[in-house]
Each structure stands twice: as structure tokens, then as C-alpha cells.
Amino acid sequence: MAVAVKTPDLTLGPVLFNWPAERWRDFYFRIADEGPYRTVYVGEVVCAKRAPFFAPVLPEVIERLVRAGKEVVLSTPILIGGPREAKEAEAMAAETGPMLEANDIGMAALLAGRPHCIGPTVNVYNERTLSFLARRGAVRCTLPWELPGAAIERLVGAVPGMAIEVVAFGRIPLAISARCYHARAHELAKDSCRYVCAEDADGMAVDTLDGEPFLAVNGTQTLSYRHLNLLAELPALRAMGVDCVRLSPQTFDMVAIGHLFRAVLDGAMEVAEALSRLAKLAPGARFANGFFRGAAGVEALGALAAAE
Amino acid sequence: MSGKIELVCPAGTLPALKAAVDAGADAVYAGFRDRTNARNFPGLNFSRDELAEGVEYAHARGRKVFLAINTYPPAGEFAPWRAAVDDAARLGADAVILADIGLLDYCTEAHPRLRRHLSVQASAANPAAIGFFHRAFGVRRVVLPRVLSVPEIAALNAAVDVETEVFAFGGMCVMAEGRCALSGYVTGHSPNTDGVCSPASHVRYIERGEELVARLGDFTIDAFGRDRQAGYPTLCKGRFAALGRVSHLFEDPVSLNAMELLPALAAAGVKALKIEGRQRGRAYVQQVTSAFRAAIDAAAGAGPEHAHALAGIAEGGRTTAGAYRKTWR
């Protein structure tokens, strides 16, 4: 008997960057109308100081997405530090409405006993951790970026009822800190930062002393300069039985890029064709897939190397 | 919380463990010689026999030994981590320092009487997270991530029923611990699964004109002219260009020294002070342990003379109070 291979759902991760509220709202309106995503994650995950700007437009964004038939999940902060952030987290957890994604283990604790998602910045590396979180109500887990394909394969299907999601596109969040590097680069303090992170819609470029592009700073978050690109790995992810494939928003056309990933997942487009189209949709972008292949995350291997 | 603050010191070797005990450490923490701990460096750490001897040495003098098993077991590779926990229990370790939820779950089930501490690598910085590890796994002590100021630590201690341990001296992560993939991005070796950061195997120094260039993997992390002493290219302590300006964007090559904050940390309800540096030699362990022993024992807390005594052995020769002061952010 042939085993039916299910096709993974496509999801859109939360906007990581400090976009003006209007741009942020319009981005999601267009995703609602034209994006090929089954699930859309919304919410400020990097800096608590930004959240008030999005709060006024959040309800209409959620409503528009839901009306368009998308599942909406509210993403929550990566780092819950001092007493104020802890209190805000408790308030978020107490609200009824869309399902929440925990990006700090403290939030996962607050959501115990009801269905919730585990985000990619919660450390899930093995079957026993996954199983424990499932027993406490987690229904979906987006695995950390640094997990190699071999680990993903082991975790898919390891725990009944726990869907596995893998991030396949966008700059890779590599670290989070209490310190704001955007403010530091502008010689400002975090408490009086003037929201300078808004100046870099895809993150602030960080070069080495040789002038080589290296990282991107997004407030307290440090990302890779290169964009993760698992287009060439989609057939493998599908064969593993991965439940969801997530793209992380950048200022590129995320509707068109979503359609590319969807087409490859559906077997409607060859990987080589999709790679060449992505290069046009993300002009100047350099790509990486090293983590998936068990190598340094920055590396571009296999079909990705051939495409460069 | 009452009583004298506990001094927890690092040991990468048996001689360092004995030096720490002799210099007045209340507890020494160590790891096995494999990737089950976050200082998986060549030539460092303990065999099972060495740990047994270390435990015997410490216990004979009324001190404790904690075993750090604080990396994350990858899928399908649980066995070495399980063995480390089993052996820690068998060899009489006073506590294990764990980070992974799956491993905590195993330890709670298999060795319910083995005292469990939560490693800084678990990144539990709020009451909800700490309460979770306490209730689910009976964790008795949490090593706090270096993201909180002293007033925030005081507020946290008031909100949780668990002892807290904070870093007082040594190399300092700028990023939230246990949540940093910078090293893995550049070298393929990560703190969480390999127990290394910016590993020496991937470091090269290249002479370029008047400069010595320090590279990690394929990237230049810093360059040293004649005016600067060459340092180790730990990724987050390097110099980079942003906004057209070259700087130590993430952190200067400084190390943590919270000795002057000792009375404030004690007043904030902190139970134990941790010294970083299992990769450092016996002389470092002896010197730092002695200085902090003296400072803790001095009824009024630390005087500046103790802090001064440590200036020479800090990384880069300079120190900071880091996140303990809010202005650091």
C-alpha cells in the first residue's frame, strides 16, 4: 500500500522588524488578500517598546486575516526579562482570542493546559522535550533554526498530536540580548533610543573589518546577513512529513515569494526554476542553507551553491 | 533568604577543583569530558574517576561539587546525556546543573533525590519560567541569565520560591545564554549542542601588513595593530562596521566583575555567586576564589581593594558590571 505523503502547509512568521504601523498593517492586508499562507503569525516579538505602535491596528489586521480564511496566531516576545515584561506576558496569556505562540519558555508555562504553539526561540532539540511540551498543551512546534535536517526528520511524527514547523526563508535570528545594538550603534541608550531601529526595515547591515557583509542588527536581536533559503530542501521536508513550512517576512514581495514556495511544495514548479525566480524577487540577496545540512549556518550548499 | 552568600567556583581539572576548595569555595562546578557540558574544550574536564576523586576531596572538607550537564541532547542522541546524569548521581555529586527540558524530565523520573539546578543556558529570566522549572522538575536553584539589573533580580527573588545564583566574575555573554546561534552560524559548532563558542579549531591569525588579523571561520572578527594586544576572536567581542563606523558593536573585550555589587546582590536575595572560567587555569581559580572568599567574609561586603586585586586577570584587563547596571543596555 502506498503511503500518502501530505503536503505541508505554508505559514508566515511574525514581522521581526520595526516597520511603521501603516506599512505593517498594509503588509498584512495584502497577505490576507493575496498571500498563499494557511497560517499567519502576528505580534511584536523583539522589543516591548515597539508593541504600542502596532496595538491600534492589530485588531483590524487580525479581523482581515481571519475573514480571508487564514489561521491567525499571536506571537509573543522572545525574551521576557524584567517585572514589567513579565506582567505584560501574563496579560497576553490571559486574553481570549487567537491561539498564542510562546517564544520564551515562561510564556509556554503560562499557556499550559490549553492549545498553544511553541516558537523557534524555545529550545526544543529532542523527542523527550517535544513530548513534555505536548503533554502541557502544545500542538505545534517551530523548530530552532540551527537544527540539521537529520534532527528534523527524527522529530517529525515523534510525538502524536504535535505538528512540526520548519522555517525556510528569511534572515536567521541568531541571538537576543538585553542590550539594544541599534541604540548602541547610534550612541544612544536603550531607554532613550528614539526608535532608531525603524530606520532599517530589514535590519542594520553589519560588515566585517574587510567590508564583507556579515550580520544584521534589529534592536536587541542579531540576525544573519544572508537569508535562509530552503527552496531546494522543500522536497526533502515534504518527504519527511513536515507539517508546516514558515517564511519570515522581509521587505521583498512576500506574496510572490510565498507563491514560489507553495508551487515547489505542490510539485508544480522545479526547484531550479524557483531559485532563479527567487533571485529576481530578492535582488542582491545572498542565501544560506548550512544549518539544514549540518554545516555552518552561513554556508550555501548543494543546489543553492550551484545557483550562486 | 538568610545566611552567608554561597561561593560557587569553576574547575576544568582536578587540580583546579582542589585549588578552589583550598581557597574557600563553598561549591565547585565541573563537567564530564564530552559535549554534555558547555565548556567542551580539548584537554579540559573530568573523567568519571577524576570526578569521584574530586567529590571525595570536596566532601572531606565539607564542600560541594555540582556537575554541569547543560547542553541540549540532539534528537536520537540522548544516551550520553542520560549516562552523565546517572553517573553524577552514582558518584555523589551534590547537584546537577541542567538546561534541557527532556533531560530534566529524565532526571526527575530516574533520580528524584538528586538535587537539580537550572543552568543559565536554560534562559529562565522571569517568574513564569522559573516557576515552571520548579513545579515541573523540582528545580531548587536557578542560575540567572545575564540580562537582569540588580533591582530586577530583587523583584524576581520576591516572586519565586527558588534559590537564585548569579554570575559575579569572568567571561560574559552579551547575548541571552542558551539562545545564541552566532558561533554555529559561522563555524557549525554551537554552544547548545556542542558545548563550544567560537572554537579554537576555527580560529586563525593572519599577518597583514602591520596588523594581525583574527579570523573565525571565514570571517574577520578583529584586527590588532602594534598599539593593541591581540585578543581571542570571540564573535560577540569583535569589531565590526555599522553605519560607516567601526566599533565593538556588541561588547568591548571586557569581563564581568560584580564584586562591588556584592552587598546589593545579597540584599536582593541572591543565594549564591558564580565565578565563570572552567577553561581557565588553576592560578586563576585560586586567585579569584580567594578574593571573593575574602569579600564575602568581610562583614561590610567588598572593598575596592578586593576588586583591584582581580584587575590583572580579567579578560582584556578591563571589567564591567554588565547588565546588573541598567545603563549597560
XYZ file of C-alpha atoms in Angstrom:
637
model
C 0.000 0.000 0.000
C 1.355 3.388 -0.948
C 1.730 5.822 1.892
C 0.128 9.133 1.086
C 2.584 11.983 1.574
C 0.763 15.004 2.843
C 1.733 18.374 1.511
C 2.983 20.823 4.147
C 1.029 23.964 4.920
C 2.682 27.289 4.262
C 2.855 29.787 7.125
C 4.123 33.357 7.514
C 6.126 34.167 10.641
C 5.771 37.464 12.538
C 7.349 40.626 11.127
C 10.559 40.899 13.129
C 11.431 44.469 12.189
C 10.170 47.858 13.310
C 8.010 48.886 10.375
C 5.757 51.950 10.610
C 2.294 50.870 11.803
C 0.683 51.794 8.487
C 3.166 49.803 6.452
C 2.790 46.886 8.874
C -0.996 46.995 8.548
C -0.930 47.240 4.745
C 1.549 44.369 4.553
C -0.883 42.105 6.386
C -3.887 43.383 4.415
C -2.158 42.312 1.216
C -1.180 38.974 2.754
C -4.832 38.488 3.708
C -5.984 39.245 0.188
C -3.295 37.541 -1.886
C -0.897 35.533 0.299
C -0.839 31.743 -0.172
C -0.444 31.182 3.577
C -2.667 28.984 5.688
C -1.425 30.461 8.957
C -0.172 33.970 9.692
C 1.700 34.838 12.895
C 1.356 38.425 14.095
C 2.729 40.300 17.084
C 5.861 42.090 18.269
C 8.468 39.551 19.336
C 11.697 41.577 19.601
C 11.160 44.732 21.670
C 8.398 45.555 24.150
C 8.877 49.248 23.392
C 7.562 48.770 19.842
C 4.342 46.960 20.682
C 2.266 50.089 21.499
C 2.656 51.311 17.904
C 1.028 48.206 16.449
C -1.630 47.797 19.119
C -4.135 50.207 17.491
C -4.045 48.408 14.121
C -3.722 44.855 15.438
C -7.492 44.167 15.733
C -8.204 45.187 12.140
C -5.243 43.149 10.893
C -6.470 40.061 12.734
C -10.010 40.593 11.507
C -8.917 40.965 7.886
C -6.759 37.831 8.039
C -9.479 35.768 9.692
C -12.053 36.965 7.176
C -9.709 35.842 4.409
C -9.716 32.363 5.909
C -6.248 32.449 7.463
C -5.499 30.940 10.834
C -4.079 33.734 12.993
C -1.592 33.009 15.768
C -0.371 35.730 18.123
C 3.396 35.640 18.528
C 4.819 36.728 21.867
C 8.191 38.170 22.989
C 11.404 36.191 22.576
C 12.874 37.492 25.826
C 10.698 38.150 28.857
C 13.024 39.905 31.277
C 12.124 42.409 33.966
C 8.940 42.743 36.062
C 7.135 44.924 33.510
C 7.687 42.451 30.681
C 6.629 39.613 32.972
C 3.397 41.428 33.791
C 2.709 42.120 30.111
C 3.263 38.446 29.340
C 0.724 37.440 31.979
C -1.802 39.833 30.465
C -1.211 38.411 26.978
C -1.649 34.876 28.243
C -4.909 35.777 29.997
C -6.598 37.074 26.848
C -9.092 35.000 24.962
C -8.884 35.087 21.189
C -6.378 33.696 18.713
C -4.013 30.939 19.735
C -0.648 32.153 21.078
C 2.892 31.221 20.100
C 5.312 31.084 23.028
C 8.811 32.286 22.165
C 10.056 32.255 25.772
C 9.621 29.207 27.995
C 7.906 31.448 30.566
C 5.089 32.097 28.107
C 4.790 28.375 27.392
C 4.368 27.894 31.143
C 1.590 30.499 31.262
C -0.239 28.755 28.405
C -0.122 25.270 29.931
C -3.394 23.362 29.781
C -4.711 24.893 26.588
C -3.666 24.585 22.943
C -0.689 26.744 22.010
C 2.297 26.896 19.679
C 5.970 26.694 20.599
C 8.081 29.194 18.668
C 11.558 28.700 17.195
C 13.375 30.512 20.024
C 12.281 27.979 22.642
C 14.978 25.335 22.931
C 13.468 22.138 21.540
C 16.221 19.768 20.463
C 14.933 16.269 21.198
C 11.957 13.931 21.369
C 11.626 13.983 25.145
C 11.398 17.780 25.297
C 8.843 17.781 22.495
C 6.796 15.120 24.250
C 6.862 17.020 27.547
C 5.627 20.222 25.896
C 2.882 18.309 24.086
C 1.612 16.917 27.378
C 1.209 20.505 28.582
C -0.926 21.533 25.629
C 1.461 22.491 22.819
C 0.019 21.457 19.454
C 2.635 22.841 17.078
C 6.353 23.454 17.396
C 8.511 25.528 15.084
C 11.990 24.077 15.450
C 15.078 26.209 16.163
C 16.945 27.406 13.058
C 20.149 25.567 13.929
C 18.628 22.077 13.825
C 20.017 19.954 10.979
C 17.741 18.027 8.607
C 18.609 14.762 10.344
C 17.221 16.084 13.666
C 14.121 17.494 11.988
C 13.456 14.104 10.427
C 13.615 12.425 13.831
C 11.280 14.942 15.446
C 8.605 14.826 12.739
C 5.943 12.392 13.889
C 7.856 11.607 17.090
C 5.017 12.900 19.265
C 1.393 12.240 18.282
C -0.625 15.434 18.057
C 2.411 17.701 17.799
C 2.753 19.340 14.388
C 6.284 20.243 13.291
C 7.028 23.513 11.539
C 10.334 24.439 9.890
C 11.472 27.939 8.909
C 12.533 28.025 5.255
C 13.079 31.662 4.319
C 14.338 34.976 5.698
C 17.217 36.315 7.731
C 18.061 33.929 10.576
C 17.643 35.287 14.122
C 20.919 34.255 15.740
C 20.768 35.940 19.148
C 18.696 38.082 21.509
C 20.071 40.388 24.193
C 19.010 42.768 26.941
C 21.162 45.329 25.188
C 19.966 47.250 22.139
C 22.664 47.316 19.432
C 20.712 49.703 17.266
C 20.765 52.233 20.099
C 24.430 51.429 20.807
C 25.419 51.940 17.159
C 23.699 55.337 17.258
C 25.425 56.095 20.590
C 22.086 56.208 22.380
C 20.822 54.408 25.487
C 18.097 51.789 25.188
C 15.746 53.797 27.388
C 16.052 56.852 25.129
C 16.540 55.039 21.825
C 14.447 57.345 19.616
C 13.305 54.133 17.908
C 16.268 54.247 15.546
C 15.609 50.614 14.631
C 12.799 51.904 12.407
C 15.446 53.197 10.011
C 16.326 49.676 8.864
C 13.309 47.773 7.578
C 15.354 44.587 7.023
C 17.838 45.172 9.834
C 21.001 47.287 10.046
C 23.876 45.899 7.982
C 26.917 44.817 9.982
C 30.119 44.284 7.993
C 33.435 42.784 8.979
C 36.557 44.954 9.022
C 37.172 43.663 5.464
C 33.883 45.194 4.352
C 32.239 41.817 3.997
C 28.505 41.722 4.801
C 28.122 39.587 7.926
C 25.130 40.218 10.195
C 22.008 42.376 10.511
C 21.003 44.103 13.730
C 17.357 44.550 14.653
C 17.309 46.317 18.024
C 18.126 43.689 20.655
C 18.136 40.953 18.030
C 21.068 39.903 15.837
C 20.293 38.180 12.547
C 22.309 36.703 9.718
C 23.086 38.951 6.768
C 22.284 36.059 4.461
C 18.744 34.884 4.004
C 17.834 31.355 4.865
C 16.586 29.672 1.701
C 15.323 26.092 1.859
C 13.634 26.086 -1.565
C 15.902 23.257 -2.660
C 15.142 21.320 0.531
C 11.352 21.512 0.197
C 11.049 18.097 -1.481
C 13.059 16.612 1.398
C 10.959 18.409 4.023
C 7.817 17.180 2.331
C 9.118 13.617 2.197
C 9.916 13.789 5.936
C 6.300 14.669 6.605
C 6.916 18.151 7.986
C 3.532 19.716 8.741
C 4.245 23.391 8.095
C 6.861 25.450 6.290
C 7.344 29.009 7.542
C 8.599 32.053 5.682
C 9.868 35.016 7.686
C 8.841 38.450 6.380
C 11.386 40.736 4.747
C 10.695 43.813 2.615
C 10.685 41.652 -0.522
C 7.358 40.733 -2.137
C 6.233 38.088 0.350
C 3.134 37.297 -1.708
C 5.170 36.371 -4.779
C 7.810 34.548 -2.702
C 5.045 32.644 -0.916
C 3.647 31.505 -4.268
C 7.101 30.203 -5.261
C 7.428 28.109 -2.125
C 3.837 26.901 -2.483
C 4.447 25.887 -6.099
C 7.553 23.868 -5.235
C 5.769 22.207 -2.287
C 2.937 21.258 -4.628
C 5.334 19.871 -7.196
C 4.065 22.467 -9.657
C 7.476 24.099 -10.191
C 11.021 22.764 -10.460
C 13.456 23.846 -7.734
C 15.873 25.327 -10.289
C 13.143 27.473 -11.789
C 12.026 28.642 -8.342
C 15.598 29.504 -7.331
C 16.073 31.605 -10.409
C 12.770 33.412 -9.847
C 13.600 33.993 -6.180
C 16.890 35.628 -7.192
C 14.848 38.190 -9.132
C 12.352 38.703 -6.292
C 15.147 39.211 -3.770
C 17.655 41.294 -5.710
C 21.128 41.341 -4.205
C 20.207 38.838 -1.500
C 22.674 36.105 -0.630
C 21.335 32.816 0.599
C 22.278 30.101 3.072
C 21.135 26.599 3.965
C 24.093 25.379 6.039
C 22.222 24.646 9.280
C 19.828 22.285 7.493
C 22.781 20.420 6.029
C 24.560 20.083 9.373
C 27.222 22.649 8.452
C 27.963 26.243 9.446
C 24.686 28.118 9.071
C 26.209 30.679 6.707
C 27.037 28.120 4.041
C 25.208 27.740 0.752
C 25.402 24.068 -0.235
C 24.049 21.807 -2.944
C 21.617 23.368 -5.395
C 21.974 26.690 -3.587
C 25.726 26.771 -4.273
C 25.118 25.903 -7.910
C 22.595 28.741 -8.203
C 25.020 31.395 -6.875
C 16.772 34.357 52.385
C 19.319 34.386 55.142
C 22.852 33.210 55.787
C 26.087 33.961 54.051
C 26.047 34.050 50.277
C 27.461 30.853 48.775
C 30.559 30.953 46.565
C 30.435 28.614 43.538
C 33.729 28.260 41.663
C 34.780 26.672 38.368
C 37.043 23.690 37.836
C 38.170 22.358 34.467
C 40.649 19.954 36.037
C 41.136 18.068 39.291
C 43.981 20.385 40.416
C 41.711 23.382 39.792
C 38.967 21.759 41.864
C 41.352 21.215 44.748
C 42.642 24.785 44.414
C 39.089 26.134 44.568
C 38.291 24.082 47.659
C 41.552 25.121 49.339
C 40.907 28.786 48.516
C 37.476 28.725 50.153
C 34.867 27.811 47.546
C 31.628 26.570 49.123
C 30.931 24.572 45.995
C 32.817 23.712 42.829
C 31.182 23.024 39.481
C 32.648 20.770 36.839
C 31.741 18.820 33.727
C 32.495 15.482 32.106
C 34.958 15.285 29.235
C 32.436 15.325 26.371
C 29.821 17.521 24.783
C 27.328 17.120 27.624
C 28.559 20.405 29.093
C 29.038 23.951 27.850
C 32.846 24.002 28.204
C 33.650 21.142 25.862
C 37.228 22.178 25.176
C 40.184 19.919 24.290
C 42.154 18.781 27.334
C 39.543 20.045 29.766
C 37.042 18.467 32.141
C 36.718 15.320 34.201
C 36.776 11.586 33.637
C 34.443 9.569 35.875
C 37.384 8.589 38.114
C 38.578 12.179 38.403
C 35.107 13.330 39.402
C 34.944 10.617 42.072
C 38.266 11.842 43.470
C 37.117 15.469 43.294
C 33.883 14.697 45.140
C 35.827 12.835 47.819
C 38.268 15.749 48.213
C 35.483 18.329 48.492
C 33.250 16.276 50.804
C 36.155 15.560 53.165
C 36.396 19.326 53.634
C 32.676 19.964 53.913
C 32.297 21.439 50.406
C 30.061 20.520 47.498
C 30.509 19.522 43.871
C 27.948 20.387 41.183
C 28.059 18.723 37.794
C 27.124 20.811 34.744
C 25.252 18.758 32.131
C 23.965 21.854 30.468
C 23.935 21.321 26.723
C 20.919 20.120 24.753
C 20.820 16.436 23.742
C 20.147 16.314 19.992
C 17.292 14.155 18.689
C 18.288 10.497 18.699
C 21.424 11.118 20.792
C 20.069 11.124 24.337
C 22.319 8.339 25.668
C 25.492 10.308 26.586
C 23.422 12.885 28.479
C 21.455 10.194 30.306
C 24.729 8.494 31.227
C 26.126 11.782 32.538
C 23.116 12.257 34.843
C 23.265 8.635 36.017
C 26.986 8.906 36.751
C 26.613 12.222 38.561
C 24.131 10.505 40.892
C 26.297 7.415 41.274
C 29.469 9.399 42.025
C 27.827 11.503 44.718
C 27.577 14.912 43.042
C 25.630 17.288 45.273
C 23.652 18.694 42.361
C 23.376 18.558 38.604
C 23.093 21.752 36.565
C 20.736 21.084 33.662
C 19.167 23.123 30.850
C 17.201 20.754 28.603
C 13.556 20.069 29.474
C 13.833 16.469 28.262
C 16.897 15.834 30.415
C 15.278 17.486 33.454
C 12.286 15.215 32.879
C 14.572 12.172 32.780
C 16.496 13.229 35.886
C 13.307 13.903 37.847
C 11.997 10.450 36.982
C 15.189 8.415 37.344
C 16.892 10.274 40.222
C 14.208 12.133 42.151
C 16.553 12.708 45.120
C 19.383 14.189 43.061
C 19.292 17.951 43.552
C 18.603 19.824 40.331
C 19.807 23.318 39.456
C 18.752 25.148 36.319
C 21.651 26.200 34.115
C 21.965 29.728 32.772
C 21.724 28.009 29.376
C 18.003 27.436 30.015
C 17.480 31.206 29.852
C 14.856 31.414 32.594
C 14.650 35.142 33.366
C 11.063 35.575 34.581
C 8.852 34.203 37.386
C 6.684 32.165 34.994
C 9.691 30.360 33.523
C 11.322 29.764 36.903
C 8.052 28.631 38.456
C 7.628 26.171 35.617
C 11.023 24.531 36.182
C 10.396 24.483 39.932
C 6.974 22.868 39.751
C 7.616 20.507 36.859
C 11.068 19.256 37.888
C 11.554 20.309 41.490
C 14.403 22.610 40.491
C 15.892 24.071 43.673
C 18.142 26.746 42.249
C 18.204 28.820 39.080
C 21.315 30.386 37.597
C 20.015 33.674 36.234
C 20.738 34.835 32.692
C 22.891 37.937 32.490
C 20.022 40.098 31.253
C 18.661 41.467 34.548
C 19.582 44.545 36.588
C 20.024 44.268 40.372
C 16.566 45.774 41.126
C 15.033 43.340 38.644
C 16.806 40.450 40.372
C 15.383 41.648 43.720
C 11.857 41.753 42.251
C 12.333 38.303 40.757
C 13.541 36.825 44.045
C 10.466 38.207 45.766
C 8.265 36.443 43.203
C 9.783 32.938 43.157
C 10.260 30.103 45.684
C 13.613 29.022 44.284
C 17.174 29.933 45.179
C 18.941 32.114 42.640
C 22.599 32.075 41.680
C 24.168 34.883 39.670
C 27.450 35.324 37.830
C 29.874 37.532 39.716
C 33.087 37.309 37.740
C 34.582 36.132 34.466
C 33.825 35.935 30.779
C 30.473 37.418 29.970
C 27.934 36.530 27.307
C 26.427 39.661 25.811
C 23.577 37.682 24.279
C 20.984 35.803 26.319
C 22.689 32.492 27.128
C 21.402 29.303 25.576
C 19.737 31.274 22.811
C 22.719 32.235 20.697
C 23.497 30.623 17.350
C 26.219 33.071 16.277
C 29.008 30.536 16.698
C 27.017 27.844 14.907
C 26.285 30.213 12.054
C 29.984 30.843 11.451
C 31.622 27.546 12.498
C 28.908 24.881 12.587
C 29.661 24.331 16.285
C 27.134 25.715 18.734
C 27.062 26.263 22.497
C 23.733 24.470 22.797
C 24.623 21.180 21.129
C 28.428 21.083 21.070
C 29.247 22.998 24.232
C 31.583 25.400 22.459
C 31.514 29.031 21.336
C 33.888 30.437 18.728
C 36.024 27.260 18.996
C 39.823 27.459 18.703
C 39.738 24.854 15.927
C 38.165 27.512 13.683
C 40.399 30.426 14.713
C 43.250 31.672 12.534
C 45.606 34.626 12.974
C 46.923 36.126 9.751
C 49.604 38.798 9.425
C 48.538 41.518 7.062
C 50.975 44.398 6.798
C 51.306 45.927 10.242
C 48.227 44.157 11.504
C 47.448 40.799 12.992
C 44.028 39.733 11.716
C 41.960 37.372 13.861
C 39.539 35.213 11.862
C 36.775 32.863 12.946
C 35.687 30.528 10.162
C 35.593 32.668 7.015
C 35.105 35.992 8.792
C 37.410 38.630 10.213
C 36.419 39.261 13.821
C 39.121 41.754 14.761
C 42.485 43.155 13.679
C 45.241 44.296 16.003
C 47.823 46.951 15.225
C 51.021 47.397 17.218
C 49.096 49.514 19.726
C 46.675 46.732 20.733
C 47.362 43.434 22.372
C 45.942 40.663 20.185
C 42.870 39.045 21.712
C 40.874 35.908 21.079
C 38.213 36.362 18.361
C 35.092 35.558 20.378
C 32.424 36.585 17.906
C 30.401 38.987 20.059
C 33.528 40.775 21.335
C 34.867 41.595 17.860
C 34.995 44.861 15.942
C 32.591 45.404 13.086
C 31.439 48.205 10.803
C 27.907 49.587 11.043
C 26.595 52.985 9.935
C 30.016 53.669 8.419
C 31.772 53.376 11.760
C 33.981 50.635 13.176
C 33.309 49.680 16.790
C 32.904 46.897 19.300
C 29.270 46.844 18.224
C 28.112 44.185 20.684
C 30.547 44.433 23.582
C 34.048 45.603 24.364
C 36.522 42.846 25.222
C 35.723 43.153 28.914
C 34.866 40.638 31.563
C 32.339 40.768 34.335
C 33.296 41.852 37.824
C 30.358 42.343 40.182
C 32.411 42.386 43.383
C 31.440 45.939 44.225
C 27.791 44.923 43.877
C 28.157 42.064 46.327
C 26.215 43.746 49.166
C 23.489 44.821 46.718
C 23.188 41.311 45.303
C 22.980 39.846 48.812
C 20.285 42.383 49.706
C 18.452 41.423 46.516
C 18.098 37.918 47.963
C 20.659 36.155 45.795
C 21.699 32.823 47.355
C 24.938 32.126 45.512
C 27.627 33.822 43.445
C 29.090 32.026 40.488
C 32.568 32.503 39.076
C 32.958 31.804 35.352
C 36.049 30.121 33.957
C 36.255 26.330 33.848
C 38.587 26.801 30.884
C 40.987 28.926 32.963
C 43.982 27.570 34.850
C 44.459 26.659 38.480
C 46.114 30.007 39.295
C 43.074 31.937 38.063
C 40.720 29.762 40.094
C 42.859 30.131 43.214
C 43.162 33.917 42.873
C 39.511 34.683 42.097
C 38.201 32.278 44.718
C 40.433 33.805 47.400
C 39.423 37.352 46.525
C 35.692 36.576 46.597
C 36.063 34.476 49.768
C 37.629 37.479 51.474
C 34.999 39.850 50.139
C 32.091 37.659 51.248
C 33.645 37.136 54.661
C 34.214 40.851 55.213
C 31.093 41.780 57.170
C 30.579 45.011 55.273
C 30.972 43.308 51.934
C 33.560 44.211 49.367
C 36.048 46.993 49.450
C 37.576 48.369 46.316
C 40.889 46.777 47.269
C 39.451 43.322 46.500
C 38.156 44.399 43.106
C 41.547 45.883 42.357
C 43.214 42.599 43.218
C 41.441 40.965 40.274
C 42.050 43.592 37.627
C 45.114 41.827 36.270
C 43.412 38.572 35.389
C 40.246 39.828 33.753
C 39.732 39.233 30.046
C 41.362 42.149 28.216
C 42.358 43.550 31.611
C 39.115 45.506 31.902
C 35.909 44.764 33.742
C 32.242 45.763 33.720
C 29.199 45.245 35.924
C 27.313 44.327 32.729
C 23.542 44.034 32.816
C 23.489 44.442 36.610
C 23.511 48.172 35.897
C 20.587 49.211 33.748
C 22.660 51.714 31.744
C 24.543 48.783 30.151
C 21.579 48.138 27.872
